XYZ file of C-alpha atoms in Angstrom:
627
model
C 94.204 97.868 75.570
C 93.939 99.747 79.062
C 94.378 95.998 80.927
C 97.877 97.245 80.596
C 96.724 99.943 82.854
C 95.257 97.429 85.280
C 91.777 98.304 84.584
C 91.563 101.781 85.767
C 91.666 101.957 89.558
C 89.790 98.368 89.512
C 91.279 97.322 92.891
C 90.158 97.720 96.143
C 93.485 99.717 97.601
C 92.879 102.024 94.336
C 89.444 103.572 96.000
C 91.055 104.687 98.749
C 94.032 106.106 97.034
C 91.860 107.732 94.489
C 88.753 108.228 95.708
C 88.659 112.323 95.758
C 90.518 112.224 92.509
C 88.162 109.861 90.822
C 85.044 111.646 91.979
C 86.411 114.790 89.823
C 86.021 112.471 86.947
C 82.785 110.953 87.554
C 81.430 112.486 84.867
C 83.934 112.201 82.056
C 87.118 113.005 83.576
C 88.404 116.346 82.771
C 87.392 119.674 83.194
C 87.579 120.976 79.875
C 86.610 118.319 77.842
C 82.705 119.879 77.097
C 83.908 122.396 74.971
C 82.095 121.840 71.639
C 83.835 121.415 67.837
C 82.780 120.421 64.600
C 85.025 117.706 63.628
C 84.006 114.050 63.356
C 86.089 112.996 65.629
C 84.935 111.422 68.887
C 87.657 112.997 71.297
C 91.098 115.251 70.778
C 93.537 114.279 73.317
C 96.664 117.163 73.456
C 95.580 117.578 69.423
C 95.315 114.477 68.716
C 92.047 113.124 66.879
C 90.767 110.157 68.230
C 88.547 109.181 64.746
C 85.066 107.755 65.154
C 85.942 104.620 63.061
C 88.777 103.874 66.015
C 86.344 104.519 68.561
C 83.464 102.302 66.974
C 85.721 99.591 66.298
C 86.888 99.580 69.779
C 83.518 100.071 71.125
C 82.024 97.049 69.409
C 84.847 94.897 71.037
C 84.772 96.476 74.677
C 81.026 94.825 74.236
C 81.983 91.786 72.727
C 84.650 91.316 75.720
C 81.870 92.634 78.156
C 79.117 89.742 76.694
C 81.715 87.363 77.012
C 82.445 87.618 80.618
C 78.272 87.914 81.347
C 77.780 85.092 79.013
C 75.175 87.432 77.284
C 74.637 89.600 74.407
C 74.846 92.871 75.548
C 71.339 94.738 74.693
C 71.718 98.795 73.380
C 69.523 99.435 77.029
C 71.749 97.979 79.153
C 74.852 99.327 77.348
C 73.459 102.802 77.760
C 72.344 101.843 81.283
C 75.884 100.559 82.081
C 77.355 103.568 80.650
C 79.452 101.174 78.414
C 80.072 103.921 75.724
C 81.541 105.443 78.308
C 84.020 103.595 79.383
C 85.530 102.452 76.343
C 85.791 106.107 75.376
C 87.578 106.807 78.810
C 90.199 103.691 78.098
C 90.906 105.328 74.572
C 91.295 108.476 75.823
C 93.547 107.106 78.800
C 95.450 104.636 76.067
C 96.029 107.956 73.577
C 97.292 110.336 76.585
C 99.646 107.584 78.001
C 100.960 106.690 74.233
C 101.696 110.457 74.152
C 104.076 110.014 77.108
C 105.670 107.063 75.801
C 106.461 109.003 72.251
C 107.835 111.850 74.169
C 110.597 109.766 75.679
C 111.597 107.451 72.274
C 110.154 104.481 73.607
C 109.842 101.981 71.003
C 109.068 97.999 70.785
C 111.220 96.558 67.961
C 110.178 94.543 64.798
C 111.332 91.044 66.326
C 109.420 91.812 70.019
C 106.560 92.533 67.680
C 106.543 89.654 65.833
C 107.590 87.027 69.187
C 104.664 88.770 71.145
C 102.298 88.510 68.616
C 103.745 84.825 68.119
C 103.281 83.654 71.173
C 99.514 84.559 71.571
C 97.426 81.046 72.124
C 94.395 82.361 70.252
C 96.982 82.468 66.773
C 97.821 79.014 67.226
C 96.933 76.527 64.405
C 96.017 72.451 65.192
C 99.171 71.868 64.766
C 100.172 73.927 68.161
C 102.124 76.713 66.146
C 101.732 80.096 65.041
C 98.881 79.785 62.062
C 98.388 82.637 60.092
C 95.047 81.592 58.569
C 93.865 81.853 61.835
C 95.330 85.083 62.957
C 93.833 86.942 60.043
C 90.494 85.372 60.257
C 90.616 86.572 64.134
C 91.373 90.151 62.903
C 88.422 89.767 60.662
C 86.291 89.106 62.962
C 87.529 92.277 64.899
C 87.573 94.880 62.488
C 91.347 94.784 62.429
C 93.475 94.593 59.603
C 97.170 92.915 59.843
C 98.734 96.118 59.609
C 96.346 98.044 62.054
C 97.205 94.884 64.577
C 100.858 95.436 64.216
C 100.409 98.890 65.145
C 98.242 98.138 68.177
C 100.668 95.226 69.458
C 103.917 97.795 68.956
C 102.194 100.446 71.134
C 100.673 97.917 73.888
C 104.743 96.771 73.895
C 106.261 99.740 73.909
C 103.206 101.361 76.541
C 103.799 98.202 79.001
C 107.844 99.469 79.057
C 106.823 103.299 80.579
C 104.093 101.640 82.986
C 106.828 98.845 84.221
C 108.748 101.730 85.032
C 106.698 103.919 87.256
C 106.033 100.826 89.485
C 108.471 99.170 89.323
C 110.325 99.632 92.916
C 107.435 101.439 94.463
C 107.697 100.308 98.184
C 104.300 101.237 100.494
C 105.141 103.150 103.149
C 104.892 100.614 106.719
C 102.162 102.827 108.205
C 99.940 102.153 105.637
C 100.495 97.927 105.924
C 99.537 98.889 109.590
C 96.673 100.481 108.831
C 95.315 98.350 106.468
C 95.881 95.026 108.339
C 94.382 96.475 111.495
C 91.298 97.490 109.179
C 90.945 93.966 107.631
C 91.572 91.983 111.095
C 89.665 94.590 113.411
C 87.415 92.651 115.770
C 84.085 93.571 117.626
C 81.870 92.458 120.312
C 78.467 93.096 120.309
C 75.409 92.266 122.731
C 71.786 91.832 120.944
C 68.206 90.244 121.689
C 66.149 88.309 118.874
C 62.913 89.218 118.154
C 61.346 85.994 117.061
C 59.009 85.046 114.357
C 56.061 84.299 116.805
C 56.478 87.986 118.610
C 54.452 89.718 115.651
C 50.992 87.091 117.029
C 49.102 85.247 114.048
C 48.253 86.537 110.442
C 44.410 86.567 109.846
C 43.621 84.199 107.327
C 43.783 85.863 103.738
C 40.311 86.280 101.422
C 40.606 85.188 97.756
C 40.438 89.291 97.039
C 43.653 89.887 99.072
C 45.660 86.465 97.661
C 44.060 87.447 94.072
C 46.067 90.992 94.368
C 49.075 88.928 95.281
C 49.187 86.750 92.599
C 48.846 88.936 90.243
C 51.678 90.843 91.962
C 54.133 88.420 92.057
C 53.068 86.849 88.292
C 57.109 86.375 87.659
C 56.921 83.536 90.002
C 53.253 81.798 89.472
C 52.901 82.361 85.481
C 54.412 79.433 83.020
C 57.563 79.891 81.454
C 58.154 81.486 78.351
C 58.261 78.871 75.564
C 60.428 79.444 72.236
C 59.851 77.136 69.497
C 63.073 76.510 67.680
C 65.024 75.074 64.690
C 68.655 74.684 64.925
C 71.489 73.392 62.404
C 74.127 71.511 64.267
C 77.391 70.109 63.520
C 80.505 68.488 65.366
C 83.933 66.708 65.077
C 82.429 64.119 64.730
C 80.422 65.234 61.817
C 83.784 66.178 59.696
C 86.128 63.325 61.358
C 85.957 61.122 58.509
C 87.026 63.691 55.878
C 90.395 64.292 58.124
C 93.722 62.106 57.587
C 96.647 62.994 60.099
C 100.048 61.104 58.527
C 102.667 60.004 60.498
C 104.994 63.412 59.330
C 102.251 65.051 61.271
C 102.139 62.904 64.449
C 106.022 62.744 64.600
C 105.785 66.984 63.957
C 103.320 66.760 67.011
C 105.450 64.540 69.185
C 108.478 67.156 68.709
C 106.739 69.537 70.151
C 105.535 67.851 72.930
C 108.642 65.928 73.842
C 109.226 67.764 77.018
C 105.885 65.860 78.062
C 106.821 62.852 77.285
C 110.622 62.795 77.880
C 111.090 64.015 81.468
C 114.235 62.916 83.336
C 114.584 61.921 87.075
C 114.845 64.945 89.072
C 115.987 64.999 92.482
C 115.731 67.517 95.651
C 119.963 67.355 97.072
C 121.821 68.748 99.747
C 125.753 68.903 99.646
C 128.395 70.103 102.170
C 131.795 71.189 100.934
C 135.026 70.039 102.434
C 138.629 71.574 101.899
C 140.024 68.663 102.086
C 139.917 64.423 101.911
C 140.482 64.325 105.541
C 137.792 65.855 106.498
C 135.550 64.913 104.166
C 136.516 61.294 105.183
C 135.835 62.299 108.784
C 132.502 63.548 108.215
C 131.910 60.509 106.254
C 132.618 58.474 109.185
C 130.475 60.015 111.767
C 127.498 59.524 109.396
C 128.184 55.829 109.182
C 128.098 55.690 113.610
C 124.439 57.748 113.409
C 124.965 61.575 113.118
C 122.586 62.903 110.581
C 123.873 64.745 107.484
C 121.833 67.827 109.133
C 123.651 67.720 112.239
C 126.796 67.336 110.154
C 126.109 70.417 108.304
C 125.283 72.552 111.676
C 128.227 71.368 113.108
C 130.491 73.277 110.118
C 128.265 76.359 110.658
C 126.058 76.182 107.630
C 122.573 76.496 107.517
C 119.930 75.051 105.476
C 119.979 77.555 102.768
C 123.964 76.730 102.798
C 123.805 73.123 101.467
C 120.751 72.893 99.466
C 121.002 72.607 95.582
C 117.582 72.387 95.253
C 115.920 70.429 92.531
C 118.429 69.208 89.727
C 118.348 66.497 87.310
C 121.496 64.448 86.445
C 123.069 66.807 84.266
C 122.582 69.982 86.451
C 125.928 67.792 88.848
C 128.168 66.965 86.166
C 129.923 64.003 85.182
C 131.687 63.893 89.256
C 128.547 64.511 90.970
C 125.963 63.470 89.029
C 126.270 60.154 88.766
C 126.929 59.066 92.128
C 123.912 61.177 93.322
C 121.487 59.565 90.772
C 122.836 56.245 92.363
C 121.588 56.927 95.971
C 118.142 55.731 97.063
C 116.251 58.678 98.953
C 117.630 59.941 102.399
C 121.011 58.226 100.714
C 124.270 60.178 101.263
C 127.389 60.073 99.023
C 130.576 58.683 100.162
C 132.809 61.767 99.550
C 133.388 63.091 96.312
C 136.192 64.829 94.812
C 134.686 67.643 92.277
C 135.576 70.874 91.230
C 134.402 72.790 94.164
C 136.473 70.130 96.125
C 135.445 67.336 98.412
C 131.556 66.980 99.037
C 129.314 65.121 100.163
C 125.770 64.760 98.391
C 122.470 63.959 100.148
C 119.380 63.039 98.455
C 115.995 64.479 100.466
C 113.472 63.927 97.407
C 113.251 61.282 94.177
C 110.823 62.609 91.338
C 111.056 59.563 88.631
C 111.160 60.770 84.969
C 108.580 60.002 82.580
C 109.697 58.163 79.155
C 107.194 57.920 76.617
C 108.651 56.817 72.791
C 106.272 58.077 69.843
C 105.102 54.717 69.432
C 103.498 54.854 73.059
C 101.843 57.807 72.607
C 101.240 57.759 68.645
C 97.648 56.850 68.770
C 96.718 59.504 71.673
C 98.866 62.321 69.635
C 96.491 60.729 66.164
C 93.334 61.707 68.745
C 94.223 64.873 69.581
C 95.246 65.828 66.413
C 92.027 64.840 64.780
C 90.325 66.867 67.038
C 92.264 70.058 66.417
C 92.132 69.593 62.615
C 88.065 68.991 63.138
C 87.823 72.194 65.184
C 89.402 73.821 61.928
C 87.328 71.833 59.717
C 84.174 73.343 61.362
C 85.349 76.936 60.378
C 84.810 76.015 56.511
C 81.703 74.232 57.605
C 80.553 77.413 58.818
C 82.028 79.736 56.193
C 79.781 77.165 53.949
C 76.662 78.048 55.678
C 77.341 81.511 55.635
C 77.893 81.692 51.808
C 74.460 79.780 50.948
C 72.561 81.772 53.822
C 73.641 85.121 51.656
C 72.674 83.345 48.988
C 69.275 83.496 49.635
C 69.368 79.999 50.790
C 66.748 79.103 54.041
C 68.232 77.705 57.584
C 67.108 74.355 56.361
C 68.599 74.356 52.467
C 72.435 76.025 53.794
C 72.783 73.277 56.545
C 72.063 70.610 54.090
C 74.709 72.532 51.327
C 77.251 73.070 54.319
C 76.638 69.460 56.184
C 74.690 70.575 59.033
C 71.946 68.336 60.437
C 68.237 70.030 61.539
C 66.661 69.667 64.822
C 63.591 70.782 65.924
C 61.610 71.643 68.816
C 58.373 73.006 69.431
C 58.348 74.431 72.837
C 61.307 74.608 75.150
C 61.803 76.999 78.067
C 64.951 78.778 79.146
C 65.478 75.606 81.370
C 65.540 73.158 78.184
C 62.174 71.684 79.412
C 59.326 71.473 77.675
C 55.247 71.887 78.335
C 55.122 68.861 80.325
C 58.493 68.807 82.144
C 60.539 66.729 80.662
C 64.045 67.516 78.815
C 63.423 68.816 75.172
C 66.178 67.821 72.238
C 68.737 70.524 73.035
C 72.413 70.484 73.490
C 73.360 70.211 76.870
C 75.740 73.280 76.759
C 74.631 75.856 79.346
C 76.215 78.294 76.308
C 73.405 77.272 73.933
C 70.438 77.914 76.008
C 71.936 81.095 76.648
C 72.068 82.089 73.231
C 68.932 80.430 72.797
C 67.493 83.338 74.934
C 68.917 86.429 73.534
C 67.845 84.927 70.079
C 65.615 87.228 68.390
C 62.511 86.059 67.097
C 61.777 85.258 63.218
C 66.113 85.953 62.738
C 68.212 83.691 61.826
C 71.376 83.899 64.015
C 74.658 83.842 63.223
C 76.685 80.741 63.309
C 78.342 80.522 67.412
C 80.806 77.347 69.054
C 80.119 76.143 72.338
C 82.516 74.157 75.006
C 81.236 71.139 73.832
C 82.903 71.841 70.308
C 80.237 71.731 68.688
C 78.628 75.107 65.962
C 75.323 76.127 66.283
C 72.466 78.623 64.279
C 69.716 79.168 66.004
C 66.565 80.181 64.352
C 63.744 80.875 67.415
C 60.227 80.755 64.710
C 57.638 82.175 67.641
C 57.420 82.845 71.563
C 54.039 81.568 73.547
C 54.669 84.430 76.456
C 54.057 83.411 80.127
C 50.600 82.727 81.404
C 49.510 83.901 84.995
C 47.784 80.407 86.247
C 44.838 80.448 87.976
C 44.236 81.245 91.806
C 43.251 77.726 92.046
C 46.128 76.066 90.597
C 48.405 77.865 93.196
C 46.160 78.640 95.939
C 48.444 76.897 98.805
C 51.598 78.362 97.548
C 49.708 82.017 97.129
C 48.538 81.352 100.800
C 51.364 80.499 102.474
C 53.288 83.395 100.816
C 51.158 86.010 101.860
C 51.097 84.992 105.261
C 54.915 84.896 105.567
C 55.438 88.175 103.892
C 52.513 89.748 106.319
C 54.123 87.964 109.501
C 57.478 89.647 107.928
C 55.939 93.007 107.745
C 54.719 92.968 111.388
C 57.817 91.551 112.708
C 59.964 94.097 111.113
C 57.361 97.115 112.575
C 57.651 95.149 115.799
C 62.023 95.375 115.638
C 61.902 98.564 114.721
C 59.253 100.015 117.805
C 61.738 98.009 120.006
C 65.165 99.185 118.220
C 63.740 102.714 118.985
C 63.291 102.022 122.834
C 66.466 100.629 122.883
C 67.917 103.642 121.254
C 66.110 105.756 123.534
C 67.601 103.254 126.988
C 71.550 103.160 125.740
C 70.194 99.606 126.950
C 68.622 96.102 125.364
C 67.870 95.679 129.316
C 63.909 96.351 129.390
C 63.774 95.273 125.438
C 64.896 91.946 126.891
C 62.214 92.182 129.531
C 59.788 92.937 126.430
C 60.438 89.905 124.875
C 60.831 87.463 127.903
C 64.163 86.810 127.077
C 67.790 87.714 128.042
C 70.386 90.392 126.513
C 73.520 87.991 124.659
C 76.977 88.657 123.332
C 78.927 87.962 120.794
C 82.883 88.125 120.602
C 85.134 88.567 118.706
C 83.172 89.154 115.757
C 85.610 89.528 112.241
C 84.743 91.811 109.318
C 82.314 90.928 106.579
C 82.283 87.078 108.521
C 79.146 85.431 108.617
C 78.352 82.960 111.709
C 74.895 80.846 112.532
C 73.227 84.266 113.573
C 74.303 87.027 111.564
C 74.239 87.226 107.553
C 77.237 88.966 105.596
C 75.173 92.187 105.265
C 74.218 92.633 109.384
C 77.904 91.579 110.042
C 78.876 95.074 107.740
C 76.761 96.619 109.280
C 78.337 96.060 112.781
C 81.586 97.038 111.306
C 79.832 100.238 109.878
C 77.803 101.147 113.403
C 80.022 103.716 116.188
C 80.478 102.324 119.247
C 76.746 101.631 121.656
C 74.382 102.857 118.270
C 71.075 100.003 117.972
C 71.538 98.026 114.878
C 68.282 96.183 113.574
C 68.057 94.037 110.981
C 66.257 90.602 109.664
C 68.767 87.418 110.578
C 70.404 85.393 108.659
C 67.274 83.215 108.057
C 65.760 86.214 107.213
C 62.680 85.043 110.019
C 63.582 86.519 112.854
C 65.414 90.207 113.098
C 68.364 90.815 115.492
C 68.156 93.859 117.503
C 72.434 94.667 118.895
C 74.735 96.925 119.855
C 78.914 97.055 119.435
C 79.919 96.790 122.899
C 83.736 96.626 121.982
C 86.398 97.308 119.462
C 89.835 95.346 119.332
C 92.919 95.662 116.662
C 95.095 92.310 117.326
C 98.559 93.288 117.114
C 100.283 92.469 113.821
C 102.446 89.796 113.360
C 105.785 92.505 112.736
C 108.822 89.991 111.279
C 106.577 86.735 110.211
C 106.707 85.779 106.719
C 102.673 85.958 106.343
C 102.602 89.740 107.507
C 105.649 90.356 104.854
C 103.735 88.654 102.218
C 100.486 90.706 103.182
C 102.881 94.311 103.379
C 104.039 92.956 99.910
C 100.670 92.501 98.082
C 99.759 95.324 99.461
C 102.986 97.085 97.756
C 102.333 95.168 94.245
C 98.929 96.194 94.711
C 99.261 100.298 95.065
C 102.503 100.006 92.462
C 100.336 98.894 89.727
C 97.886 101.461 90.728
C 100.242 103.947 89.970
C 99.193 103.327 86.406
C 95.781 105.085 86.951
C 97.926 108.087 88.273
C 99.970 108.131 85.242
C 97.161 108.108 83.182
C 94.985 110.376 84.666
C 97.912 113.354 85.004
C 98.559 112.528 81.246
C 94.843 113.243 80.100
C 95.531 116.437 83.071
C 98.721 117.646 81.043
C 97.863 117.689 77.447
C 94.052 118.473 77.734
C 90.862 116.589 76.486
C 87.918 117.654 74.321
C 84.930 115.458 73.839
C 82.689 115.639 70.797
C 79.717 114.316 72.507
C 77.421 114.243 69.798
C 79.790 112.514 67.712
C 80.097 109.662 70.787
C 75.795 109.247 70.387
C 75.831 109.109 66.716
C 78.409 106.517 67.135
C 77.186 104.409 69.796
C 72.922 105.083 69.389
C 73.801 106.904 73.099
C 72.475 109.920 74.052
């Protein structure tokens, strides 16, 4: 729920902002919050309990919504790595203190913004493109939630998003700070350097089978086979169900209705118009048009600008029955002969033609029937799987519920986590990049659960056994071995070569007698921008420069990572900003929207400050297997 609190200090303006207050709560946020209690509550925020069901629930989805933006099932290690319980503890907390705030001052969502919010959200829509309620529950089934619970949330989120609008709401960045930042962003450097070339570090002695022995067997990741899964799947699709579906015409026509804006869009037209007081001189304007002056010229001739005469984009009906038709009747760069309306005499010109679109239901009927079919076979699939699921708790096997729910089998005895098998070729898998993902977080001998994929298909994946990577033997690989272990050796010397020289340099203030070292000459390079990477310098050297004072020796490998660069900053520029040009108001203005929404964090954080927090950290382990 904290996205309404953009994220927690997520952006990059936020660090800077926040950066001493954040490191206060590096830990957990608040001074007081390790003071130990009994209850079985996770956290008390100003008194009130935050209950370890709330928290668990939420926890479980911050990891759901976590694995689905990795495309991976996130592993108890890595969420305790990660520090995931954590952070969904710190969002409740943050969510509770802020809700606190909102109570305080009678803020309230109403039942009908409730229910039109909750209306409105795509993932509650039905195949028929409305709000289905079958599919909202089933949703908040699959989340823990109840439809009273989900009310609850939705009024707070609504009534929460109200305070937050609020506080940033007219926030306005002080200018000093848009000049800061832009001369950070578009500061420029110049910088002199000498390469130190692959062939400075002299020849590699040619490796024994001892020494490329040790590095195989150091770098098995990348000279062992794959790890091979053999697998049985159940599979089914739309077009598995298709011929159980009927769509009637009542349906289609339902469809079309709500899709008519599609399919019925009128002519729309970009027009200009200059206002006259009178016929006279709308007659006269009229008249210079027809001997070559251009409607523009007419127009800066009465003292109106651009801005003055455009109507902008308007269909027929937007000009009324005076205007409109006549417009509608010019071809483009046509003007009007002058037109008596009710803001007067004017004269319409026509800049831009957009034709309509006009489809009947009979055009489209057969496209609507397609997509209508799919959307009821997408819904179809959910009882397909609900029928799996009933004869897998049955006591039914992977092969006996597919048949009951009208899955098909497939399969395969070796595949890697590239879909190929033993001998290279493509094994019988889906081609969704989804399923060989879940294919490798499938645990072995288990039976997954039922999952969709882009492709719209369901899957269960059942992986039967694992044949674990196999180092192969020196003399399989011998080349590749050799040539590796020559090119990381040459590497090592080279970089103890860069760095003896980097020091002399260091010791000089001067690349002069480095230079002479390497029988080459001392180069520059100007105007360098931040973070931008050119034909010498990778991303990371070109921070570097930015990070270096002033005449300090910067060494590092190249950007083809076989040479190193040994440089200097020799300059510093800030280009002046562009003060008064729309792009530098549009940067001062992100930069505004930016540290405005940011002001969230703030208002969180001195709510948690106000009313107190206590922690029950036990309780947070026993809830999320932490410790």
């Amino acid at each position: 729920m904290l996205q309404q609190l953009r994220k927690l200090s997520k952006s990059w303006i936020s660090s800077i902002f926040l950066g001493a207050l954040a490191f206060s709560f590096a830990i957990w946020g608040i001074a007081d919050i390790f003071r130990g209690n009994v209850d079985t509550s996770v956290a008390s925020v100003g008194g009130e309990k935050i209950s370890v069901d709330d928290y668990t629930r939420d926890y479980h989805n911050f990891l759901r919504n976590v694995a689905g933006k990795e495309g991976h099932e996130i592993s108890p290690d890595e969420a305790r790595t990660k520090h995931y319980a954590r952070d969904a503890l710190e969002t409740a907390i943050s969510r509770t203190a802020v809700d606190q705030i909102v109570r305080s001052h009678g803020i309230i969502a109403t039942d009908s913004e409730v229910s039109d919010s909750i209306r409105a959200v795509p993932a509650f829509k039905g195949p028929l493109g409305t709000f289905d309620r079958a599919t909202f529950q089933q949703i908040l089934a699959r989340n823990n939630l109840t439809e009273d619970m989900f009310v609850a949330i939705e009024r707070a989120d609504l009534a929460r998003s109200q305070l937050l609008s609020a506080v940033h709401n007219g926030f306005d960045l002080p200018l000093g700070y848009t000049k800061l930042f832009f001369d950070y962003l578009n500061e420029q450097r110049a910088i002199e350097y000498v390469t130190v070339s692959s062939d400075t570090a002299g020849p590699v002695p040619s490796p024994g089978d001892s020494q490329l022995q040790a590095y195989l067997t150091a770098h098995a990741a990348k000279f062992s086979t794959p790890e091979y899964r053999d697998v049985t799947y159940a599979v089914a699709g739309p077009q598995d169900v298709m011929s159980q579906l009927h769509v009637s015409e009542k349906d289609l026509q339902q469809q079309y209705e709500l899709k008519k804006d599609q399919y019925q869009v009128p002519e729309k037209r970009d027009v200009e118009q200059i206002t006259f007081p009178d016929a006279a001189s709308a007659n006269a304007a009229r008249a210079k048009i027809d001997h070559g002056t251009s409607f523009a010229d007419v127009a800066t001739g009465r003292g109106l600008k651009p801005s003055d005469i455009s109507l902008g984009t308007v269909v027929q009906a937007d000009l009324g029955a005076d205007r409109g038709p006549p417009t509608f009747a010019l071809p483009q760069g046509g003007v009007s002969q002058p037109v008596k309306s009710n803001f007067g005499y004017v004269m319409l010109h026509v800049t831009t033609i957009t034709p309509g679109v006009s489809h009947s239901f009979n055009d489209v009927k057969e496209s609507l029937r397609k997509d209508v079919l799919n959307q009821l076979a997408q819904a179809k699939l959910t009882d397909v799987i609900n029928a799996f699921d009933d004869a897998s708790a049955g006591g039914a096997n992977m092969e006996q519920s597919a048949k009951r729910s009208g899955m098909r089998v497939v399969h395969v005895q070796a595949v890697d986590r590239s879909g190929l098998t033993p001998d290279g070729s493509k094994a019988p898998l889906p081609a969704s990049p989804d399923f060989l993902a879940q294919l490798q977080r499938s645990d072995v001998g288990e039976q997954g659960d039922p999952f969709p994929t882009a492709d719209g298909n369901v899957y269960v994946i059942k992986v039967n056994g694992v044949t674990p990577p196999k180092l192969k033997p020196l003399d399989s690989v011998r080349a590749q071995v050799s040539a590796d272990f020559v090119a990381q050796m040459q590497m090592e010397r080279l970089a103890a070569k860069a760095q003896l020289l980097a020091r002399e340099a260091e010791s000089d203030k001067s690349l002069v007698r480095v230079a002479a070292a390497l029988h080459t000459t001392v180069q520059t390079a100007s105007p360098l921008a931040r973070n931008a990477e050119t034909d010498l310098l990778s991303a990371a050297m070109a921070r570097k420069i930015f990070e270096t004072p002033p005449l300090k020796i910067i060494n590092m490998a190249d950007k083809t990572g076989k040479a190193f660069v040994i440089a200097r900053v020799t300059g510093i520029a800030h280009p002046p900003p562009p003060v008064g040009t729309g792009e530098y108001k549009r940067f001062g203005d992100s930069l505004t929207s930016e540290a405005a929404s940011d002001m969230d964090t703030l208002l969180a954080l001195a709510a948690r400050d106000s009313v107190g927090v206590t922690i029950n950290q036990p309780q947070v382990d026993r809830a999320t297997g932490g410790s």
